[in-house]
Coordinates of C-alpha atoms in Angstrom, one line a residue:
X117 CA 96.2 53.3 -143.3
X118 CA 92.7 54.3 -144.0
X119 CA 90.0 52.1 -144.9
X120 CA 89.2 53.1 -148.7
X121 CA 92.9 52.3 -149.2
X122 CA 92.8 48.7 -147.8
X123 CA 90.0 48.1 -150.0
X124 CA 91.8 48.8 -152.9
X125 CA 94.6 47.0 -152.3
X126 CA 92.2 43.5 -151.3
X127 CA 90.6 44.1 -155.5
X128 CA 94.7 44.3 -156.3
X129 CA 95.5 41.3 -154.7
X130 CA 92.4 39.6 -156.1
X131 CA 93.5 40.5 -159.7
X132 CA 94.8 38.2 -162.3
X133 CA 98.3 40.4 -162.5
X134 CA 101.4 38.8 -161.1
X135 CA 102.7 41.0 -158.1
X136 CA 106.7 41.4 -157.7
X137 CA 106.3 42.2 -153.8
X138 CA 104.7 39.3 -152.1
X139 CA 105.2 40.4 -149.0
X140 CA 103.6 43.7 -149.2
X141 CA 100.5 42.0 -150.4
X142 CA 100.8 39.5 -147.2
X143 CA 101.1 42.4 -144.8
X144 CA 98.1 44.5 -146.5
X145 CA 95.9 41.1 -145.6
X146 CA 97.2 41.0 -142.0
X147 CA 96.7 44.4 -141.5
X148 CA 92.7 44.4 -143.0
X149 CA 92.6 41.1 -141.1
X150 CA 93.8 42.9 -137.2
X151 CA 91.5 45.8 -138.3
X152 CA 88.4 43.9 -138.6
X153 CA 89.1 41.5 -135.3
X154 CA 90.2 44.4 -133.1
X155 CA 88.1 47.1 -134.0
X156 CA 85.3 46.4 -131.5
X157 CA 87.7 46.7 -128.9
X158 CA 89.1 49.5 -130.4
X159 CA 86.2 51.3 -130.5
X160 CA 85.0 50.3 -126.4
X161 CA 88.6 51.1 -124.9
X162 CA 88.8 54.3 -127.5
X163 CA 85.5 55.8 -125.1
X164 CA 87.8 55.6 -121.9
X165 CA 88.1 59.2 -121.6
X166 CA 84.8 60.4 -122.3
X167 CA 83.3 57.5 -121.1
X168 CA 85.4 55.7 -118.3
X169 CA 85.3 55.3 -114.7
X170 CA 87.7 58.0 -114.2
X171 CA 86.1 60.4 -116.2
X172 CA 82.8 60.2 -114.2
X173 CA 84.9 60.2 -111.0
X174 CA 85.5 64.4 -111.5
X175 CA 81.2 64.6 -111.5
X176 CA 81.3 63.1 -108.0
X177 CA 80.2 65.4 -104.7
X178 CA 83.6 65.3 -102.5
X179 CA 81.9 62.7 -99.8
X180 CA 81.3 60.4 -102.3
X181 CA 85.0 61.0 -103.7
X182 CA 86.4 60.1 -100.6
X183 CA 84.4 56.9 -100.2
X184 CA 85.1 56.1 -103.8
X185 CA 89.3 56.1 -103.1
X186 CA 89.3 56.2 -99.1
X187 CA 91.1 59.9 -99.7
X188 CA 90.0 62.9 -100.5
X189 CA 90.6 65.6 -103.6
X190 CA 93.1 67.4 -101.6
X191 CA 95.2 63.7 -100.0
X192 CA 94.7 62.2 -103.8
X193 CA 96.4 65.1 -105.1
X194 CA 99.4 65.4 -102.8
X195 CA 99.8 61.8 -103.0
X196 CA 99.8 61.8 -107.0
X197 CA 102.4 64.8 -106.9
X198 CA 104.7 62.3 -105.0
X199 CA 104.8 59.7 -107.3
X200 CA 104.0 61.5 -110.7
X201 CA 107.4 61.0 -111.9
X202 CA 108.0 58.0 -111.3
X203 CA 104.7 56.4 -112.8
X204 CA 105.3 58.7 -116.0
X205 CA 105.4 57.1 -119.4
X206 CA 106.0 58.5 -122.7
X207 CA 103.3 57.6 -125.4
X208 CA 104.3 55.4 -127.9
X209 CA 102.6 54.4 -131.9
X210 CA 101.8 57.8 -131.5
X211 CA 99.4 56.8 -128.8
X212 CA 98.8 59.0 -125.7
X213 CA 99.7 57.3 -122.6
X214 CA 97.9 56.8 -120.2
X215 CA 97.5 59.8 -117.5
X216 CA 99.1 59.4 -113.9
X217 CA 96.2 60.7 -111.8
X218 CA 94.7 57.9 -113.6
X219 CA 96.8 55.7 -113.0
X220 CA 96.7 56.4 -109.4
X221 CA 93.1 56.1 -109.4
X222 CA 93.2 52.8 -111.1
X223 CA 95.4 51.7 -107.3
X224 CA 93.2 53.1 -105.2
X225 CA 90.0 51.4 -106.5
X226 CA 91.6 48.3 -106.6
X227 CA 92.7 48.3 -103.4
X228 CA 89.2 50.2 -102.1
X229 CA 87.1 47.8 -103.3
X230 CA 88.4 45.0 -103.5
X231 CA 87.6 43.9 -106.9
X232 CA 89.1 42.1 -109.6
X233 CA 91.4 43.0 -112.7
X234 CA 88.8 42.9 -114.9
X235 CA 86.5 44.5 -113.2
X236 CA 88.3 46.8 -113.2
X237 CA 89.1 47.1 -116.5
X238 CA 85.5 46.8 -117.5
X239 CA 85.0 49.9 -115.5
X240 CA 88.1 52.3 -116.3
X241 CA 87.8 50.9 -119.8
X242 CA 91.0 49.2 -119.7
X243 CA 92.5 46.1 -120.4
X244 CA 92.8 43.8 -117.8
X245 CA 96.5 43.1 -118.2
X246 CA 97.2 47.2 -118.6
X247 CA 95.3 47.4 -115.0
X248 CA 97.6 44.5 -113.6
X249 CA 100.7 46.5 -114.6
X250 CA 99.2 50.2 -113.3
X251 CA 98.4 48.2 -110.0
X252 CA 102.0 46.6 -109.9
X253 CA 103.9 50.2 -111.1
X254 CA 101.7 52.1 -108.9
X255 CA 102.6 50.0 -105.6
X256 CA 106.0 50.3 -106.0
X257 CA 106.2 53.9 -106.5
X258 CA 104.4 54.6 -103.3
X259 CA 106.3 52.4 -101.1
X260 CA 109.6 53.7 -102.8
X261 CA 108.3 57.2 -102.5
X262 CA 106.2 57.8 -99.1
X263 CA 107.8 54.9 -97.0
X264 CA 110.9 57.1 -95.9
X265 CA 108.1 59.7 -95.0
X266 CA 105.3 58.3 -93.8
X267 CA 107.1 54.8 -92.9
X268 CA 110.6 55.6 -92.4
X269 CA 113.3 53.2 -90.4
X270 CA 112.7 53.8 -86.1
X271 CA 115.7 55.5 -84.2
X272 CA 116.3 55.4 -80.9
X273 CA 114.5 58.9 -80.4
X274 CA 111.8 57.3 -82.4
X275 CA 111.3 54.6 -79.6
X276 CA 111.6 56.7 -77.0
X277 CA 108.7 58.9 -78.4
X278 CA 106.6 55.6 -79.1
X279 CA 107.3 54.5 -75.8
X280 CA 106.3 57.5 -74.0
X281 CA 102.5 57.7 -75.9
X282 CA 101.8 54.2 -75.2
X283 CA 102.7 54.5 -71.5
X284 CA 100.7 57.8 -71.3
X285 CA 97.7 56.1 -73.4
X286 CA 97.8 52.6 -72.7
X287 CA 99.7 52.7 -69.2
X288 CA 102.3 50.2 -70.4
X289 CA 105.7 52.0 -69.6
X290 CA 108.7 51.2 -71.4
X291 CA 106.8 49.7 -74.5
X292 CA 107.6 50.9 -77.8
X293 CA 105.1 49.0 -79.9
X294 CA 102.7 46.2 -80.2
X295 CA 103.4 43.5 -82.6
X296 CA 101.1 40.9 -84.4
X297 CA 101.4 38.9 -87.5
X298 CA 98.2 38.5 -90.0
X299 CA 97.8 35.6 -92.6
X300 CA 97.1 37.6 -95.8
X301 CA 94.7 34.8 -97.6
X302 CA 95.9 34.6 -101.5
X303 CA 95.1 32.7 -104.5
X304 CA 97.2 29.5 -104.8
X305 CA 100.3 30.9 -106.7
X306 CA 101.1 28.0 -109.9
X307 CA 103.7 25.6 -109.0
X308 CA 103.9 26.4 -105.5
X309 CA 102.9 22.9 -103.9
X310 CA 102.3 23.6 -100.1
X311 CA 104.4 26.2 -99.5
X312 CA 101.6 29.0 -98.8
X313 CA 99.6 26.5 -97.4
X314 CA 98.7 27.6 -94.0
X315 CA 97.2 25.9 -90.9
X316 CA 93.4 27.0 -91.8
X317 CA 94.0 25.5 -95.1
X318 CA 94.2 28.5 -96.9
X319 CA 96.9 29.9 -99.2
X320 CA 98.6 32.7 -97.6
X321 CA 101.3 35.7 -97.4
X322 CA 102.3 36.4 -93.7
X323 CA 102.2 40.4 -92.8
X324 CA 103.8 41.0 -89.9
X325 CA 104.0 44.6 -88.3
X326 CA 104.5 46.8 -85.4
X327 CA 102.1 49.2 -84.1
X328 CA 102.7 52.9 -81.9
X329 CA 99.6 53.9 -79.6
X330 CA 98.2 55.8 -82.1
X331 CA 97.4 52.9 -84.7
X332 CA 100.2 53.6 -87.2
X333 CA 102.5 51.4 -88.2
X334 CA 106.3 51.6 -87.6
X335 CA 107.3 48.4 -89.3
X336 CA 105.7 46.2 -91.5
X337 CA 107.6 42.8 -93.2
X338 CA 105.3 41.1 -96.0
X339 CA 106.0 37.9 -97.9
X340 CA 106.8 34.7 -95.6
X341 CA 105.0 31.6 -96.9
X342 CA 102.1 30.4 -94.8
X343 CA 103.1 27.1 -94.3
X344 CA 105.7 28.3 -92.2
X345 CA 105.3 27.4 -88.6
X346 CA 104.2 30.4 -86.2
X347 CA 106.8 30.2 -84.0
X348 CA 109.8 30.9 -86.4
X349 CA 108.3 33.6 -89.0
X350 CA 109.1 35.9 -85.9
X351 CA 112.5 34.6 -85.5
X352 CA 113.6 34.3 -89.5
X353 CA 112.0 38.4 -89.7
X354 CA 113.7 41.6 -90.0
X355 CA 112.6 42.7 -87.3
X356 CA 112.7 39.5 -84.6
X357 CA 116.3 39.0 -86.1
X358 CA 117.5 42.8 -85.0
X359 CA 115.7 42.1 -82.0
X360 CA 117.5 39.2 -81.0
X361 CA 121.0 40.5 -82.1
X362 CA 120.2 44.0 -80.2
X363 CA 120.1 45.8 -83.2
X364 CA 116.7 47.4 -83.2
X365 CA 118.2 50.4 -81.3
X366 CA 116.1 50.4 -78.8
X367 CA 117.3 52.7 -75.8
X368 CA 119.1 52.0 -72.8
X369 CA 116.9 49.7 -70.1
X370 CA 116.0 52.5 -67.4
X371 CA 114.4 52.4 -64.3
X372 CA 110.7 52.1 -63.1
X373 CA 109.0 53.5 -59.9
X374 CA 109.4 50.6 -57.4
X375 CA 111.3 48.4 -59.7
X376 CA 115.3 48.0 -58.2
X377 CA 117.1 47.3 -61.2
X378 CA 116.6 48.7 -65.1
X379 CA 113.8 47.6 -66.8
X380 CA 114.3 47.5 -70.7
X381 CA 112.3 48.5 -73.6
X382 CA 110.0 46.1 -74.8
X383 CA 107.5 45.3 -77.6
X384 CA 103.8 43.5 -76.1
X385 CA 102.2 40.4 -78.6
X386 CA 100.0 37.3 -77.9
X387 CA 100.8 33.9 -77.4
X388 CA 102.2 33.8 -81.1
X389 CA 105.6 35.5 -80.3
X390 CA 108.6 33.9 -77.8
X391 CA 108.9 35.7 -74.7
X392 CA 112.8 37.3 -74.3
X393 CA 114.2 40.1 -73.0
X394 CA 112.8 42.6 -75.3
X395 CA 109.1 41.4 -76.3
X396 CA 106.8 40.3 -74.0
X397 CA 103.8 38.2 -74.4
X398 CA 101.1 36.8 -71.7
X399 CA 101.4 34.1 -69.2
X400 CA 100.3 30.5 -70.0
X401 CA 96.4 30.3 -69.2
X402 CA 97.9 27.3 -66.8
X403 CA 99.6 29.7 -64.8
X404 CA 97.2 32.5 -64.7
X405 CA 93.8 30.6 -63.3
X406 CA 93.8 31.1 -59.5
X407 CA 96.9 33.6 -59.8
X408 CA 95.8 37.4 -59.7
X409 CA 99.0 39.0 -60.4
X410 CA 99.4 37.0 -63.6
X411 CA 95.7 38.0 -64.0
X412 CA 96.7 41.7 -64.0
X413 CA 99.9 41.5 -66.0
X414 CA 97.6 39.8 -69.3
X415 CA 95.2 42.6 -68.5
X416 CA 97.8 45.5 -68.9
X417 CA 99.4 43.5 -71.7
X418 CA 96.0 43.0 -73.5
X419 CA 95.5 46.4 -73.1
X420 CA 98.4 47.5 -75.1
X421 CA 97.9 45.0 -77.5
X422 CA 94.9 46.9 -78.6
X423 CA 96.9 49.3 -80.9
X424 CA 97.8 46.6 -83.6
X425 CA 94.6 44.9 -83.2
X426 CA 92.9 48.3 -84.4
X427 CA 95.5 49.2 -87.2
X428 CA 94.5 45.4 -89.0
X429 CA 91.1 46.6 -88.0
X430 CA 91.1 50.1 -89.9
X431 CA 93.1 48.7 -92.3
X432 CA 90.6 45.8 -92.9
X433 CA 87.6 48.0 -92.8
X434 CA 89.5 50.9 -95.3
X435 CA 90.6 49.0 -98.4
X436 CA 88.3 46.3 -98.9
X437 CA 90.9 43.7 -101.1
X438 CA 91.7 42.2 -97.9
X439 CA 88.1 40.7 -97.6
X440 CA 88.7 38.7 -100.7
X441 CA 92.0 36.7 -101.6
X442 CA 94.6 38.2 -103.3
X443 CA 94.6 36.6 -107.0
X444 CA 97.8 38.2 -108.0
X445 CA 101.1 36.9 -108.2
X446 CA 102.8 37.0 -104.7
X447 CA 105.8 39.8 -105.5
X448 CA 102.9 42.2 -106.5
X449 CA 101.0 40.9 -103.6
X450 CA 104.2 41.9 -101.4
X451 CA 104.3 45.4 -102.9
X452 CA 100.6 46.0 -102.5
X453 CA 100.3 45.2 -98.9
X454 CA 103.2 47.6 -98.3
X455 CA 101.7 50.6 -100.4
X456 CA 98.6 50.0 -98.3
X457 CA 100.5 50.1 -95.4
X458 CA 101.8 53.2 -96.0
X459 CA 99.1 55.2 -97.4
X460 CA 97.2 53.8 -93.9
X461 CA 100.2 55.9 -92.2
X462 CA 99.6 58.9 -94.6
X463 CA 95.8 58.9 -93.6
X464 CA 96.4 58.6 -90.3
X465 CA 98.4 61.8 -90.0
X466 CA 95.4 63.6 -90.1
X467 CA 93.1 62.0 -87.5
X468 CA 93.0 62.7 -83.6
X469 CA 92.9 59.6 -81.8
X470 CA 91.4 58.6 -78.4
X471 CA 91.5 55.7 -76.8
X472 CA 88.1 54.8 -77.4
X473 CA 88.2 54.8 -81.5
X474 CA 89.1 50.8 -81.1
X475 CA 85.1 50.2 -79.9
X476 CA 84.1 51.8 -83.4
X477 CA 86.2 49.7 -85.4
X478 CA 84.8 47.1 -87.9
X479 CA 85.7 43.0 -86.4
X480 CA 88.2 41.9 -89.0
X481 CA 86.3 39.0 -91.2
X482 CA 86.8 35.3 -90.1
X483 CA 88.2 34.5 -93.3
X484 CA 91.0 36.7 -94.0
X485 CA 94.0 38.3 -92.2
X486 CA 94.2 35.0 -89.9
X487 CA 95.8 35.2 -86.7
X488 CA 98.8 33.4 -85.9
X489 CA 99.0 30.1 -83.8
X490 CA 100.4 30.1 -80.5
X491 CA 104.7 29.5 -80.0
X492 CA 105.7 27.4 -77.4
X493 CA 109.3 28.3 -77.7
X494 CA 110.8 28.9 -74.4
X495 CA 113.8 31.7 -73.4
X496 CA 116.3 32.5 -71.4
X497 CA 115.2 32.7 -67.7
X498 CA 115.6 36.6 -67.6
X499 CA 113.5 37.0 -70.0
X500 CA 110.7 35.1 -67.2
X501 CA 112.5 37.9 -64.7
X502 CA 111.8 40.9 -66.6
X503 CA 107.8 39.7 -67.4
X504 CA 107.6 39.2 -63.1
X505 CA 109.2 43.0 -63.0
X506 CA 106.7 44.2 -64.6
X507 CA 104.2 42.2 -62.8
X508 CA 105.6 43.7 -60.1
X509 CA 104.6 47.0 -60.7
X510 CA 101.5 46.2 -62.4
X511 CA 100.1 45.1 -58.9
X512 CA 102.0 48.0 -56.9
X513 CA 102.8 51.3 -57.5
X514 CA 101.4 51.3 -61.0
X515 CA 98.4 50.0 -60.7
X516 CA 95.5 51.7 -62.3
X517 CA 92.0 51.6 -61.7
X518 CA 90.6 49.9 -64.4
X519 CA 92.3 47.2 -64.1
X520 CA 90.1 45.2 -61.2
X521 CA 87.5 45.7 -62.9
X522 CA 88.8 43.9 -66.3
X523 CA 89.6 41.2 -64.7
X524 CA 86.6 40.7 -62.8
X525 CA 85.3 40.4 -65.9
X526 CA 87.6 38.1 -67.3
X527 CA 89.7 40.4 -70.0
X528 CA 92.7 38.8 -69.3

């Protein structure tokens, strides 16, 4: 309804004469009453694509791109084709919706810089609650979409080919991944009590993932509460529940130069996971002062730790909301940790690794992605068999040279 119009029908309504349609005159007033309170607004968010961050984004140089959304023209394009359809929506009020590249853009600068809804939304000129939804829609389509690629369920072949990298990079044989937990640090969800409160007294999501030697991940589970203790969020996982029930399909244990019977497969964490059959974590400091072997068993096993150390690392250092808390509710926390997780797979794809890169990588910040506590839980006295087996070889036939030398200088 145009303006002139409304004005008319305000010196109608203002007349002496008796109208028969109340209701028409009461919806004339609401609608001259919305025009004049919204039309500010109106007028800022109509600028968006002219004016908005997106629009400047297609003036930038392509080094500067890539900065801006941690991918460049050609990964932001490949990545938009595989979720297009599924972040598509039809206009409605006869309204143009709003475009899935920038959408998509709207994801990656959330999660790139760090900042906050309506920041955001200041920038893209949006509103905040449209950028809460693009953030939430958007997550979901790339885990849904690019997980089975880039993030897809491990098969025995998969573990095999993990297991050979990490012996020929990390000279740990018969590992297939290194595994740590972070504290994701979060706002204090409404009505939760303590349940995310964690032992740094913090609020707190639990990401917990598995790393192959070449810093990607091959399984990620995000969501526990924080106040659980450190010892069980392994156990109550995904993954430490297949593990324990031998469902991980992990291959066959084989042999080992010097070793006499079958060694099996393992996965390498710190003092925060239980020791068993198939994940092995370092000896006690009580039993490793004065004891060399044990010395060069948490040097090999530090060693291969380094993968998962680096991923948080990269991961850290790439999208830059994981050096602030979350402030979103914790299911589109969950789905945004995921979707990061994968796209860290998708950019990884493309990089040749060394097994240097971990020197150049940024410290994670005190204050977020907390490690986990130490678990005193205690196994099955095979499990204490297997860790001496590979001891064993550590200190004999597959001893390397470096490894003297780390623990002379106490890397252990």
């Amino acid at each position: 309804m145009t303006e002139s119009r409304l004005k008319l029908c305000l010196l109608d309504l203002s007349s002496d004469s008796d109208s028969d349609n109340a209701a028409e005159e009461e919806m004339f007033l609401l609608l001259l009453t919305e025009k004049k309170l919204k039309a500010p607004n109106n007028f800022y968010l109509s600028k968006r694509k002219s004016h908005g961050q997106f629009k400047m984004t297609s003036e930038l140089p392509d080094s500067l791109f890539t900065n801006f959304f941690r991918m460049n023209r050609n990964q932001f394009e490949e990545v938009h084709a595989l979720i297009q359809e599924c972040i598509q929506r039809e206009g409605c009020n006869a309204q143009e919706p709003i475009g899935t590249k920038e959408k998509l853009a709207v994801f990656l600068r959330y999660i790139a810089s760090g900042d906050s809804y309506k920041s955001i939304a200041y920038n893209f000129r949006l509103g905040d609650r449209t950028v809460s939804n693009i953030v939430k829609e958007v997550a979901v389509a790339i885990w849904e979409q690019m997980q089975p690629i880039y993030l897809p369920e491990p098969s025995t072949q998969k573990w095999e080919s993990v297991a050979n990298r990490f012996e020929q990079r990390w000279q740990f044989p018969h590992c297939v991944g290194a595994v740590d937990g972070k504290h994701v640090v979060i706002k204090k969800p409404n009505k939760s009590g303590s349940s995310y409160f964690n032992y740094k007294h913090t609020f707190s999501v639990v990401l917990l993932a598995t790393v192959d030697a070449d810093y990607k991940f091959i399984t990620v589970d995000v969501g526990a509460m924080g106040r659980f203790s450190d010892g069980s969020l392994f156990s109550s996982s995904a993954l430490g529940k297949k593990l324990m029930k031998g469902n991980l399909l992990l291959p066959e244990p084989k042999l080992i130069p010097s070793i006499d019977n079958p060694v099996p497969y393992v996965l390498v964490g710190d003092e925060a996971f239980p020791l068993s059959v198939n994940l092995m974590r370092p000896y006690p400091r009580r039993n490793v002062t004065g004891n060399y072997q044990h010395q060069i068993f948490n040097a090999r096993l530090s060693r291969a730790r380094q993968p998962v150390e680096c991923a948080f690392g990269i991961l850290a250092s790439r999208f830059r909301i994981f050096r602030r808390p979350f402030e979103s509710k914790v299911d589109t926390v969950t789905d945004v940790v995921k979707a990061t997780c994968v796209i860290h797979n998708y950019l990884r794809e493309s990089v040749i690794v060394s097994n240097e890169d971990f020197e150049d990588i940024e410290r994670l910040p005190q204050n977020q992605l907390l490690a986990l506590r130490g678990c005193r839980i205690r196994r099955a006295s095979n499990a204490f068999t297997i860790r001496e087996q590979f001891t064993k070889y550590f200190n004999n036939f597959g001893a390397v040279p470096w490894q003297h030398r780390s623990v002379m200088l106490g890397n252990y």
